[in-house]
mmCIF file of C-alpha atoms in Angstrom:
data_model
loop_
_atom_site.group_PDB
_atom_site.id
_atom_site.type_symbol
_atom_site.label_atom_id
_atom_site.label_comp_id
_atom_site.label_asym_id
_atom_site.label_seq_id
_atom_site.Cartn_x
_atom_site.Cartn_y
_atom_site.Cartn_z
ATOM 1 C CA UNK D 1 -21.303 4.220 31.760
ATOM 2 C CA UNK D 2 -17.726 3.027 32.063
ATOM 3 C CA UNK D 3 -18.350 1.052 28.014
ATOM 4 C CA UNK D 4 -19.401 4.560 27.234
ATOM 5 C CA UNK D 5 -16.259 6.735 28.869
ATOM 6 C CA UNK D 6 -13.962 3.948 26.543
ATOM 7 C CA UNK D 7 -15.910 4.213 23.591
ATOM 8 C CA UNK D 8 -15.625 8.077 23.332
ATOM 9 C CA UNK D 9 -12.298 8.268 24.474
ATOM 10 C CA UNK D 10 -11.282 5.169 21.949
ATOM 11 C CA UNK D 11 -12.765 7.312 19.317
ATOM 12 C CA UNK D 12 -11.454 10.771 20.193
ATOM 13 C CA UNK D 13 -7.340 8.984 20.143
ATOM 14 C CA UNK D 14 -8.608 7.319 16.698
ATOM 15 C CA UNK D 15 -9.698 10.694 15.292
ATOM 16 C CA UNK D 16 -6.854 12.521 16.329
ATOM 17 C CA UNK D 17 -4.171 10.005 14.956
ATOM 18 C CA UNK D 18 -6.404 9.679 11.597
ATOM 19 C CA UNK D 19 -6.396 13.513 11.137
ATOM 20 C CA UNK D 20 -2.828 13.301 11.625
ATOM 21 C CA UNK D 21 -1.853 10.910 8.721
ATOM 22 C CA UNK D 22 -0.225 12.544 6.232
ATOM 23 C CA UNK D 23 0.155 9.402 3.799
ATOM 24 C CA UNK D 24 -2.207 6.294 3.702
ATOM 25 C CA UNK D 25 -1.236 3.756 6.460
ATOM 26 C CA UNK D 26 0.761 1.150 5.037
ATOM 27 C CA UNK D 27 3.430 3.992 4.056
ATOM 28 C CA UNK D 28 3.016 6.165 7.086
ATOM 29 C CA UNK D 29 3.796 3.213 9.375
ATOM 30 C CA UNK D 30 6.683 2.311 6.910
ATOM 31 C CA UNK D 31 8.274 5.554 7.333
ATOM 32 C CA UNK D 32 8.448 5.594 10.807
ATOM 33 C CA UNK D 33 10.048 2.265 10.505
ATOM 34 C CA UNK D 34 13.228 3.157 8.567
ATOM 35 C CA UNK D 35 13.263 7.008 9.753
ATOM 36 C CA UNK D 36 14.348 8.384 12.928
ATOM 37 C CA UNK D 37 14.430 11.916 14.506
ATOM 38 C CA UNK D 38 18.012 13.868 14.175
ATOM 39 C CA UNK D 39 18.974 17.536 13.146
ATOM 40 C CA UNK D 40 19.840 17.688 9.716
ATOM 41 C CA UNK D 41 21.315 21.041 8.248
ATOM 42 C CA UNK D 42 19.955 22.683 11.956
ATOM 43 C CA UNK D 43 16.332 21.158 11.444
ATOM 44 C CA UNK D 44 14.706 18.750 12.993
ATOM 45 C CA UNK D 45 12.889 16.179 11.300
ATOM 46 C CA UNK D 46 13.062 12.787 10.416
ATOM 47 C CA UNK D 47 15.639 10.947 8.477
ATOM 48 C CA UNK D 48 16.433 7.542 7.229
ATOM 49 C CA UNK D 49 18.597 5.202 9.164
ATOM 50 C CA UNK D 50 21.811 4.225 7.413
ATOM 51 C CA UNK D 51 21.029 0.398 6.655
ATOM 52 C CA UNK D 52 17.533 1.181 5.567
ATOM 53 C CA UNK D 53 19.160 2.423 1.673
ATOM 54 C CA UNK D 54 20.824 -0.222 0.332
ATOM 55 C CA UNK D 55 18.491 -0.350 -2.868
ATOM 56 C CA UNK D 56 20.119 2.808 -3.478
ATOM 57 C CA UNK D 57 23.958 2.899 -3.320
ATOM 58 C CA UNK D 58 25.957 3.750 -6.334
ATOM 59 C CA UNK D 59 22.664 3.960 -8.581
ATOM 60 C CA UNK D 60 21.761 6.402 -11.100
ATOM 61 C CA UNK D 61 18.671 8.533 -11.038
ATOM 62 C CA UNK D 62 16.806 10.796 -13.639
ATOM 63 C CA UNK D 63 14.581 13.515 -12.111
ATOM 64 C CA UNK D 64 12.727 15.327 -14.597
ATOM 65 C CA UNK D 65 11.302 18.702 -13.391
ATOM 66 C CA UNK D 66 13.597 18.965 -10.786
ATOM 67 C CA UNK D 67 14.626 22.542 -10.957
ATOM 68 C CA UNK D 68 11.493 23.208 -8.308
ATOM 69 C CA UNK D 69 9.301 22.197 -6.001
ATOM 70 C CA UNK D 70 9.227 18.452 -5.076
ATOM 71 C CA UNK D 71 11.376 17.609 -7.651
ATOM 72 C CA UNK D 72 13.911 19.842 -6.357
ATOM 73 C CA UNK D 73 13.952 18.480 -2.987
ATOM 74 C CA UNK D 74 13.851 14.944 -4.350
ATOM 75 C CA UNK D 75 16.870 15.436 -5.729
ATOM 76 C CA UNK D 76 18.322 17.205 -2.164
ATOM 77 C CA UNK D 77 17.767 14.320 -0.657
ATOM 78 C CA UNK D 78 18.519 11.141 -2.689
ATOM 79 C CA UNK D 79 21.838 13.096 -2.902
ATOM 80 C CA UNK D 80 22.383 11.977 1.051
ATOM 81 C CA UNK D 81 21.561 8.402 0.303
ATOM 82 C CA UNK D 82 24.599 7.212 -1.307
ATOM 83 C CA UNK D 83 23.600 7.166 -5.651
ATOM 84 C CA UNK D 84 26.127 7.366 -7.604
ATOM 85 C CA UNK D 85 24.857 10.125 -9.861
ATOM 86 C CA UNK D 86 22.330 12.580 -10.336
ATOM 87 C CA UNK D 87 20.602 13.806 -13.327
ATOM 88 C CA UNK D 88 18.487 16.677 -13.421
ATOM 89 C CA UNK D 89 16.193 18.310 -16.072
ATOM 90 C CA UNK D 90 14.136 21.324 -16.372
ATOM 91 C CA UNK D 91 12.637 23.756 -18.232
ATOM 92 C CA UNK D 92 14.868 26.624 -15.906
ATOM 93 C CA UNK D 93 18.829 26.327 -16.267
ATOM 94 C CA UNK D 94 19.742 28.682 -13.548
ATOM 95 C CA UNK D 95 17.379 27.016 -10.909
ATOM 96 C CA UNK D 96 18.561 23.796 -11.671
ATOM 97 C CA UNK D 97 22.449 24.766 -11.568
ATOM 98 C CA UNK D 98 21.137 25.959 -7.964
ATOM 99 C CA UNK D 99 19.446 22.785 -6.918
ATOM 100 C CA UNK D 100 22.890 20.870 -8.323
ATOM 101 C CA UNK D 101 24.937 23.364 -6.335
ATOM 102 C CA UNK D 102 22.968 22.025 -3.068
ATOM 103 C CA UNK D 103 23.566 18.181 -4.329
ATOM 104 C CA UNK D 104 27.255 18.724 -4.414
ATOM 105 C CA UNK D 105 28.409 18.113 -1.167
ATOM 106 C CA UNK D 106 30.739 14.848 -1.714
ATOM 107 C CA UNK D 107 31.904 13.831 -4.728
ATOM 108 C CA UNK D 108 28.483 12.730 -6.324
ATOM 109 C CA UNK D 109 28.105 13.204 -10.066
ATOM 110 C CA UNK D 110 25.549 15.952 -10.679
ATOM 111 C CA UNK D 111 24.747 16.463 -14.170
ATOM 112 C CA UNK D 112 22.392 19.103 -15.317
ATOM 113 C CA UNK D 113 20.286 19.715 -18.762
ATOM 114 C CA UNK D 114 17.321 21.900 -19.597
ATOM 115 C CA UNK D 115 14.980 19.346 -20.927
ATOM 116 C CA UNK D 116 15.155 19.803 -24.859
ATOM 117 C CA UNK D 117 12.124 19.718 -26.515
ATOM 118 C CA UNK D 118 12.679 16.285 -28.601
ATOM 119 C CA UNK D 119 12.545 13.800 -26.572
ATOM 120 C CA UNK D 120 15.779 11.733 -28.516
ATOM 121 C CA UNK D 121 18.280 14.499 -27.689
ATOM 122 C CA UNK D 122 17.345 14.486 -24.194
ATOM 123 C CA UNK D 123 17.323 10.596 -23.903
ATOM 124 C CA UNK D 124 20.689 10.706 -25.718
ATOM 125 C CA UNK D 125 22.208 13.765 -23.134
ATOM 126 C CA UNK D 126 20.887 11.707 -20.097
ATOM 127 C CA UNK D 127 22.395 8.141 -21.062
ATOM 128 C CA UNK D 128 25.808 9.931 -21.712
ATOM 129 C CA UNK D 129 25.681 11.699 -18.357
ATOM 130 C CA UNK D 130 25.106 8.342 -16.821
ATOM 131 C CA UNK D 131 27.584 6.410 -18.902
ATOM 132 C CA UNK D 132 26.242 2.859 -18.261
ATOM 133 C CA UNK D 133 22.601 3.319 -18.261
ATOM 134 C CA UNK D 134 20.303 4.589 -15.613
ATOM 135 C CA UNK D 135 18.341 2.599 -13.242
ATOM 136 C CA UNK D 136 15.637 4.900 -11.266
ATOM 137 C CA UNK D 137 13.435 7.408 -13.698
ATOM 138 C CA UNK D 138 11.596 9.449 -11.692
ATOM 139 C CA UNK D 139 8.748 11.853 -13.787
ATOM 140 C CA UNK D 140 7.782 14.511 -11.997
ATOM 141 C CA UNK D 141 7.826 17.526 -14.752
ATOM 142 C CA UNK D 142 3.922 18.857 -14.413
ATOM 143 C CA UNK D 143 1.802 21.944 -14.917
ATOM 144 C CA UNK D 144 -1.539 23.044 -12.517
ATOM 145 C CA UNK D 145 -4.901 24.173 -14.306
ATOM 146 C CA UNK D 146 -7.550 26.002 -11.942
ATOM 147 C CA UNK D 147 -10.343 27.992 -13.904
ATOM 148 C CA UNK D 148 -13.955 26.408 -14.074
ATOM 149 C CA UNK D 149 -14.911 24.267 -16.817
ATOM 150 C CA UNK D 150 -16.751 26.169 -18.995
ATOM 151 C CA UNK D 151 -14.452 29.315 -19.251
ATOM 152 C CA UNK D 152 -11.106 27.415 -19.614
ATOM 153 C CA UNK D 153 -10.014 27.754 -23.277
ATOM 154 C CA UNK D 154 -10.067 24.118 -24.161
ATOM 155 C CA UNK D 155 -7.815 25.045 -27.450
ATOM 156 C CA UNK D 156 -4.712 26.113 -25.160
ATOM 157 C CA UNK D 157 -5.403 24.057 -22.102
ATOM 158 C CA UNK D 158 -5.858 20.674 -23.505
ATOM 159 C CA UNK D 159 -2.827 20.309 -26.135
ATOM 160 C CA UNK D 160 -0.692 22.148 -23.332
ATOM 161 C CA UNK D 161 -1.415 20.128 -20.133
ATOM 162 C CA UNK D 162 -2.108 16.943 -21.885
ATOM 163 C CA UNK D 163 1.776 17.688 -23.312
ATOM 164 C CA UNK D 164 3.133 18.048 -20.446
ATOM 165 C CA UNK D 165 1.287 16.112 -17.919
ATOM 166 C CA UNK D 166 1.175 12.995 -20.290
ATOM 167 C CA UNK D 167 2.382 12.562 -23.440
ATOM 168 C CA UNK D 168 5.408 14.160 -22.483
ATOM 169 C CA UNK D 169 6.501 11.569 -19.305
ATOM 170 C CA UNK D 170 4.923 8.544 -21.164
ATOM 171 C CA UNK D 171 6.745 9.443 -24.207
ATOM 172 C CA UNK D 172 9.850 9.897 -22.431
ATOM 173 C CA UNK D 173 9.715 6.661 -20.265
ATOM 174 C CA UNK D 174 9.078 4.673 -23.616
ATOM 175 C CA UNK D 175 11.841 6.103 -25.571
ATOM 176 C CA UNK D 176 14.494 5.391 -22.507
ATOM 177 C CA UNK D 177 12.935 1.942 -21.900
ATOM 178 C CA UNK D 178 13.906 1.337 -25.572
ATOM 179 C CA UNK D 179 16.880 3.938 -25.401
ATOM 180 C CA UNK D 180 18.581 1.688 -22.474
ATOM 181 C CA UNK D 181 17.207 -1.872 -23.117
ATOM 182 C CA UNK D 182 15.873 -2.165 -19.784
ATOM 183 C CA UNK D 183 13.604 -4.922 -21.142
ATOM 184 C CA UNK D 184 17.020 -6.806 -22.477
ATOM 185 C CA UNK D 185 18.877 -5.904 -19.266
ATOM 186 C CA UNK D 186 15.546 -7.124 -16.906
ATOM 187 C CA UNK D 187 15.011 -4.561 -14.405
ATOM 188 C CA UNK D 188 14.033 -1.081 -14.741
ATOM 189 C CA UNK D 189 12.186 1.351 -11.913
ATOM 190 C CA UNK D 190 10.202 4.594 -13.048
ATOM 191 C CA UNK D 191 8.623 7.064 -9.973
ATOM 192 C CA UNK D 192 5.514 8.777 -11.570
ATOM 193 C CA UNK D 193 4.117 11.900 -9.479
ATOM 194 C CA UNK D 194 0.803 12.489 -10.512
ATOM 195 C CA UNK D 195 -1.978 13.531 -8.006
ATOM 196 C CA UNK D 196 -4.323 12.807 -5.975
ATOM 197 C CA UNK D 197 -6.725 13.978 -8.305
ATOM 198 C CA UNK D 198 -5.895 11.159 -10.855
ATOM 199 C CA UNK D 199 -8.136 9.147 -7.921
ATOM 200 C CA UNK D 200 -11.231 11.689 -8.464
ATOM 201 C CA UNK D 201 -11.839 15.206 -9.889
ATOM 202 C CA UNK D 202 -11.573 18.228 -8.432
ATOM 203 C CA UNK D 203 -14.188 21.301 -9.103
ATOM 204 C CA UNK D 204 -11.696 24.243 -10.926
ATOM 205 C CA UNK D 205 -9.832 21.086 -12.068
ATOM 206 C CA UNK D 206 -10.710 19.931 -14.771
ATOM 207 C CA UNK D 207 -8.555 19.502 -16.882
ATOM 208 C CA UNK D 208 -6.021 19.246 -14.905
ATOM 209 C CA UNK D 209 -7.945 16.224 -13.178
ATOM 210 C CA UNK D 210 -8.308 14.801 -16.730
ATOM 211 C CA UNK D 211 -4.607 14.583 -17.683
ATOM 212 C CA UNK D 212 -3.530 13.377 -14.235
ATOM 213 C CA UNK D 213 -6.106 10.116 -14.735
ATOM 214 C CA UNK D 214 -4.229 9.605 -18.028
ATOM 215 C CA UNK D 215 -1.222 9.402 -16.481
ATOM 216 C CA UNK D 216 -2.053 7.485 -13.576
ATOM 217 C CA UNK D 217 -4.321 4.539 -15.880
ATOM 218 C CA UNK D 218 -1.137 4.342 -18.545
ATOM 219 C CA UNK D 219 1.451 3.455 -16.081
ATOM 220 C CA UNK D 220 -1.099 1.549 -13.895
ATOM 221 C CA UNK D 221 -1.221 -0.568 -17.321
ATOM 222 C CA UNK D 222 2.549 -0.422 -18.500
ATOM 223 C CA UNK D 223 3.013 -1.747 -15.015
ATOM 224 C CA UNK D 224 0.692 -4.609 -14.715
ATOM 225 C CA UNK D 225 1.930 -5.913 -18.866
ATOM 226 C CA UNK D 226 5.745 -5.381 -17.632
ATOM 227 C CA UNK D 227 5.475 -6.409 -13.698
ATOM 228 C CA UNK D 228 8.524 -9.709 -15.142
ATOM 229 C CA UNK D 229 11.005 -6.660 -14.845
ATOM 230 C CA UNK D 230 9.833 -3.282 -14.663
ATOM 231 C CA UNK D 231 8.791 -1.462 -11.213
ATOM 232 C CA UNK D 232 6.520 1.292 -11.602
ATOM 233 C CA UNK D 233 5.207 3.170 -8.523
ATOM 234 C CA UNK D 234 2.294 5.497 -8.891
ATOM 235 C CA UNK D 235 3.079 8.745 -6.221
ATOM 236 C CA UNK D 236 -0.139 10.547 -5.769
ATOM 237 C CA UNK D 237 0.943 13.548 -3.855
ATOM 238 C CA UNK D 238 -1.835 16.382 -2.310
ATOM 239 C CA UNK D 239 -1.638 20.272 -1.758
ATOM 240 C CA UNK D 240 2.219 20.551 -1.137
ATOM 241 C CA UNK D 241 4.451 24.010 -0.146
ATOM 242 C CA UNK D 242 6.096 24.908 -4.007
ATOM 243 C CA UNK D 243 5.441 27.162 -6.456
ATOM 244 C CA UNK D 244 2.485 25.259 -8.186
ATOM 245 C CA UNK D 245 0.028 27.990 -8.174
ATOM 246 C CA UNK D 246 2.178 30.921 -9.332
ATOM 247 C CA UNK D 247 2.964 28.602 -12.899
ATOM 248 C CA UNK D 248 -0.816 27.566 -13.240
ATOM 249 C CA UNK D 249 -2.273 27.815 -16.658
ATOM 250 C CA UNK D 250 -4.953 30.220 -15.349
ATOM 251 C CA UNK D 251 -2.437 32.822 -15.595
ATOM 252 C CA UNK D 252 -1.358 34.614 -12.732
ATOM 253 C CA UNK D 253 -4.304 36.877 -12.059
ATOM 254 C CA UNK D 254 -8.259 36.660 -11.797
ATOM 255 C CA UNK D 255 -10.818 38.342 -13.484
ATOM 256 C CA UNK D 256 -13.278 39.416 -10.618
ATOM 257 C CA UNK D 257 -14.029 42.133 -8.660
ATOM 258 C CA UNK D 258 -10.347 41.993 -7.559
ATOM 259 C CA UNK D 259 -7.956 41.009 -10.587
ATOM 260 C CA UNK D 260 -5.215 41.834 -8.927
ATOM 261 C CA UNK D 261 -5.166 38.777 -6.808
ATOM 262 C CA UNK D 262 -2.879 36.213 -7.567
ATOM 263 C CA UNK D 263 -3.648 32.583 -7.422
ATOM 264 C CA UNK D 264 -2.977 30.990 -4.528
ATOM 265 C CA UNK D 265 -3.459 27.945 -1.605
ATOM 266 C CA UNK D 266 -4.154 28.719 2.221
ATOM 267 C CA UNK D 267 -0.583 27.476 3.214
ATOM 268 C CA UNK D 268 -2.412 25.522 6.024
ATOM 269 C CA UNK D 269 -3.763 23.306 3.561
ATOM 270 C CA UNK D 270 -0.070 22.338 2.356
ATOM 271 C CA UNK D 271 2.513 19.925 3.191
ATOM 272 C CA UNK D 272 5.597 20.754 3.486
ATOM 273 C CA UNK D 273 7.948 19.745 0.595
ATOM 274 C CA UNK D 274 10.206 18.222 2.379
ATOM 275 C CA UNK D 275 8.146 15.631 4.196
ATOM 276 C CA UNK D 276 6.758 14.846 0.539
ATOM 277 C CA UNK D 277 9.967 14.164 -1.055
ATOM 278 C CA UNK D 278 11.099 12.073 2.136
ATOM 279 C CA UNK D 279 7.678 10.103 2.054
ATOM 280 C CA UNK D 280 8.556 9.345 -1.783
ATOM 281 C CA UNK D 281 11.919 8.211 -0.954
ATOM 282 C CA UNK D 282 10.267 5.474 1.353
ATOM 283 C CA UNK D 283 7.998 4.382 -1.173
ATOM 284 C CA UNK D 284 10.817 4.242 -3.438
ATOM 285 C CA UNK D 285 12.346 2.004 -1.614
ATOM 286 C CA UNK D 286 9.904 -0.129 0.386
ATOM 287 C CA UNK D 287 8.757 -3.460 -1.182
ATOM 288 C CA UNK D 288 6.560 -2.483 -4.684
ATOM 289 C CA UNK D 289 3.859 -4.834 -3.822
ATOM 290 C CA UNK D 290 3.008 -2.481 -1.246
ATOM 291 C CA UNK D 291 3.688 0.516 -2.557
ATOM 292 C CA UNK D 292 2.761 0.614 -6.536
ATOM 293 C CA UNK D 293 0.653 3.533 -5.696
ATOM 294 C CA UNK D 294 0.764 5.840 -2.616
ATOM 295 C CA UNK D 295 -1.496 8.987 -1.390
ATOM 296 C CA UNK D 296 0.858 11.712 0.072
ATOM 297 C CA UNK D 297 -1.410 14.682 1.321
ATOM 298 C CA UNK D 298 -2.611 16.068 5.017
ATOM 299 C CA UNK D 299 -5.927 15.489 5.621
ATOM 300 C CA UNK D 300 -8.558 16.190 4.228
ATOM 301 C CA UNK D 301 -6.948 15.366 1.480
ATOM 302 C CA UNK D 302 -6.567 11.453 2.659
ATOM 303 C CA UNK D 303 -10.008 11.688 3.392
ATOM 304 C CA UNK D 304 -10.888 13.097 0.050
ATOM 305 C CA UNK D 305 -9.469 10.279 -2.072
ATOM 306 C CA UNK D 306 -10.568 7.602 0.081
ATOM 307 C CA UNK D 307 -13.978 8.448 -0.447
ATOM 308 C CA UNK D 308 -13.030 8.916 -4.319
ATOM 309 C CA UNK D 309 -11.872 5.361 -4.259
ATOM 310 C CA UNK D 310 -14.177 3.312 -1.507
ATOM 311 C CA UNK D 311 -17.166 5.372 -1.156
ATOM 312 C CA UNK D 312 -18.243 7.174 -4.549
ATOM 313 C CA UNK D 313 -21.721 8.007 -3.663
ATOM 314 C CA UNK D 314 -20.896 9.959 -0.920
ATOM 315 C CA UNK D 315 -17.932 11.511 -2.722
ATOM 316 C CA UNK D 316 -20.296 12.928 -5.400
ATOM 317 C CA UNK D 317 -22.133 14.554 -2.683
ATOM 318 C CA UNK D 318 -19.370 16.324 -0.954
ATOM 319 C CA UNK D 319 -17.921 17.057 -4.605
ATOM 320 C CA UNK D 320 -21.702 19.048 -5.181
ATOM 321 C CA UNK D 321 -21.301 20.996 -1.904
ATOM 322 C CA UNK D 322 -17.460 21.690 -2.409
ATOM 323 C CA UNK D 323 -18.137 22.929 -5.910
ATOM 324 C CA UNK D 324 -20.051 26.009 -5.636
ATOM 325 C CA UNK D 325 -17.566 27.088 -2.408
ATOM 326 C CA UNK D 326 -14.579 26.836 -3.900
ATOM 327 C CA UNK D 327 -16.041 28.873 -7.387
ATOM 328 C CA UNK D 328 -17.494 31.070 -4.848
ATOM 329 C CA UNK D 329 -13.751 31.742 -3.307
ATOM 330 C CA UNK D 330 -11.929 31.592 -6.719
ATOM 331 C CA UNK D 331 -13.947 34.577 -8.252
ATOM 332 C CA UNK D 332 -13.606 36.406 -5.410
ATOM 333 C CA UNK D 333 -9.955 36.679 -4.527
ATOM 334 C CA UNK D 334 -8.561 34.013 -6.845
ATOM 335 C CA UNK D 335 -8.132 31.293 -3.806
ATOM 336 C CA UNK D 336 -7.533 27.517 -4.474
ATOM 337 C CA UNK D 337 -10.156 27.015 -1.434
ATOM 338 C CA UNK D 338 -8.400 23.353 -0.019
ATOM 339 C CA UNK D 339 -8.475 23.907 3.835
ATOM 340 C CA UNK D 340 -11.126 22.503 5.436
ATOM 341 C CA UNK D 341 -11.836 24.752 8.462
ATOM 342 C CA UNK D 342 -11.944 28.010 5.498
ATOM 343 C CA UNK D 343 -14.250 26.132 3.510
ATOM 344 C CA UNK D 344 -17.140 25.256 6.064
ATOM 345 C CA UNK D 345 -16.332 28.984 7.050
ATOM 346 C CA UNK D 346 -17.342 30.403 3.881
ATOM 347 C CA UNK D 347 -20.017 27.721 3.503
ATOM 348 C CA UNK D 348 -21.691 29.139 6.805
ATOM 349 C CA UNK D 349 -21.444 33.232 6.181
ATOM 350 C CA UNK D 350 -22.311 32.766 2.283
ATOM 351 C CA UNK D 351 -25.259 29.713 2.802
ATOM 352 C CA UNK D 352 -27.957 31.241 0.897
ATOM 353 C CA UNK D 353 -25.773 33.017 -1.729
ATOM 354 C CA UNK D 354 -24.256 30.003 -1.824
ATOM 355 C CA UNK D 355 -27.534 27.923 -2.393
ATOM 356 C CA UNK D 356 -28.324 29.947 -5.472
ATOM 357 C CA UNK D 357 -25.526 30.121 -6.881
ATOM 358 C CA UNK D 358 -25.664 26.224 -6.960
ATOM 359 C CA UNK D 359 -28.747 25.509 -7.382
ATOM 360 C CA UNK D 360 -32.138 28.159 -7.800
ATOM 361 C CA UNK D 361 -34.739 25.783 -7.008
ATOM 362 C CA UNK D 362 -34.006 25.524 -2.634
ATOM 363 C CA UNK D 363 -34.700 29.625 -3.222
ATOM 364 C CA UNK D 364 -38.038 29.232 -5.562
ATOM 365 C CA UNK D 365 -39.152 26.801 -2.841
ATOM 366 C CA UNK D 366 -38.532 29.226 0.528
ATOM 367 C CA UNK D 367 -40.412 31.955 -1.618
ATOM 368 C CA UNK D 368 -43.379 29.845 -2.601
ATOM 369 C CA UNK D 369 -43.654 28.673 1.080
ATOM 370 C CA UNK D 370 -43.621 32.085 2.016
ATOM 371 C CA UNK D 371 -46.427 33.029 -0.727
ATOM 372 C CA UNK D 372 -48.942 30.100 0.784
ATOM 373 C CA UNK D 373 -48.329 31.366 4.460
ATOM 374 C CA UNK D 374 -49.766 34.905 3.328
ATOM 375 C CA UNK D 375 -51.832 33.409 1.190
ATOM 376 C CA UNK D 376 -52.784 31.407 4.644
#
């Protein structure tokens, strides 16, 4: 009895802290390490000790896509950790003179560009802006897709995502590699945000999914043929609190029953953005051998690419039962169904619209059944 009372209360603490995690061990336990709890512009939440940045002080950092989302907040906050300058690029001038407006409160260089569309000129404006070279890139320019498979327009989706999701950050990172002689000079550090779903595909995702394992396998390789003097770490963030949804290829509307309905995420499934771009910041940097690729996201999502990575089998099958929910909830009201709890939900009012809509055969079965009992 008493091995019992242990054993369930052992495993109700372990649940509780794993449902917690909000990044996979190794850099959840690291960030408590060099973080503590303070108010910081009237919030409270963590922040980094002063002697845990000295890999940072007086360098010079390149954040593409920074004029939102966790981009924008990346920036925010490396601007507290003593770099010497700033550069920011984005496809929206005005938002990015804002999120250089919030950078400037010492006397940090900021410099600001919208991100010209060949990939020399902005190379060229970003080495000027940094004078002597530039030591951190971090990619985090992207673009969501959520529409199923078969009615995304694979004309417009492909060249467009694959653009900006991939050729456009590999592109770039090879031309300032080259650009800046970081091979001559022997160090050089790029920060690539992809997504979890470069570890396994998402239903609605597709190609989206598809772009985000390019991106993920290139760098994975530039980084194992280049490991004498180039860093690389591979951020694979989750659901996170920015504007993702609102810019998604899908457009901003869905044809159903109720087009009016914009795309969107049950904020419940999100992380903040701020707790993101802090948990990047650690992995940035922690020691690379333990951090060349990290999985930012609030369960399930930590869950989710575990199995995607350690138990495939059983990833398949939850990816078969996920699928026909979250089409279910996308043609409805245009939801990107990721919380948990709303999911099971709709899995247990809808169950046998549900089970024809994914499959016909469980139906055919009850109904022959039912025709040998009266037969009976």
């Amino acid at each position: 009895m008493y091995r019992r009372a242990t054993l369930i209360i052992f495993l109700s603490i372990a649940t509780h802290f794993i449902w917690f995690l909000d990044a996979n061990p190794l850099l959840y336990f690291y960030d408590i390490y060099i973080t503590i709890f303070a108010t910081h512009d009237s919030v409270d939440r963590r922040v980094f000790l002063p002697d845990s940045l000295p890999q940072l002080e007086n360098k010079k950092i390149w954040i593409t896509g920074a004029s939102s989302g966790i981009g924008a907040e990346l920036a925010i906050q490396l601007s507290y950790t003593g770099v010497s300058h700033l550069i920011l690029s984005g496809r929206n001038i005005n938002r990015l003179e804002s999120v250089a407006q919030s950078c400037r409160h010492d006397e940090r260089e900021i410099q600001v560009s919208a991100e010209p569309t060949m990939l020399d000129e902005a190379v060229q404006t970003a080495l000027e802006a940094a004078s002597s070279g530039i030591d951190i890139l971090v990619l985090n320019a992207g673009q969501y897709q959520l529409s199923p498979a078969l009615e995304t327009k694979l004309d417009d989706a492909i060249p467009q995502l694959m653009q900006t999701n991939f050729i456009g950050p590999a592109s770039l990172s090879q031309k300032l590699i080259q650009n800046d002689k970081w091979k001559e000079r022997g160090y050089g550090h790029i920060v690539t945000v992809a997504s979890l779903m470069a570890r396994g595909a998402s239903p609605l995702n597709s190609v989206y999914s598809s772009t985000k394992h390019a991106l993920r396998s290139y760098f994975a390789s530039l980084a194992a043929e280049e490991r004498s003097w180039l860093r690389v770490d591979i951020v694979l963030p989750g659901a996170t609190a920015t504007n993702l949804w609102s810019s998604s290829l899908s457009g901003t509307s869905i044809k159903n029953d109720s087009p009016n309905q914009l795309l969107h995420a049950d904020d419940r499934s999100k992380m903040a953005v701020q707790r993101c771009a802090q948990l990047i910041i650690s992995s940035l940097i922690g020691p690379n051998f333990l951090f060349y690729e990290t999985w930012i996201t609030r369960q399930p999502g930590l869950l989710w690419v575990y199995l995607a990575s350690h138990a495939p089998s059983t990833f398949q099958l939850a990816t078969n039962i996920i699928a026909p929910l979250r089409l279910d909830m996308w043609r409805r009201n245009g939801e990107d169904a990721l919380y948990l709890p709303t999911l099971l939900l709709n899995l247990w009012k809808n169950r046998r619209g549900i089970l024809v809509v994914g499959d016909s055969k469980p139906k055919q079965r009850k109904e022959q059944r039912q025709g040998k009992k009266e037969t009976r």
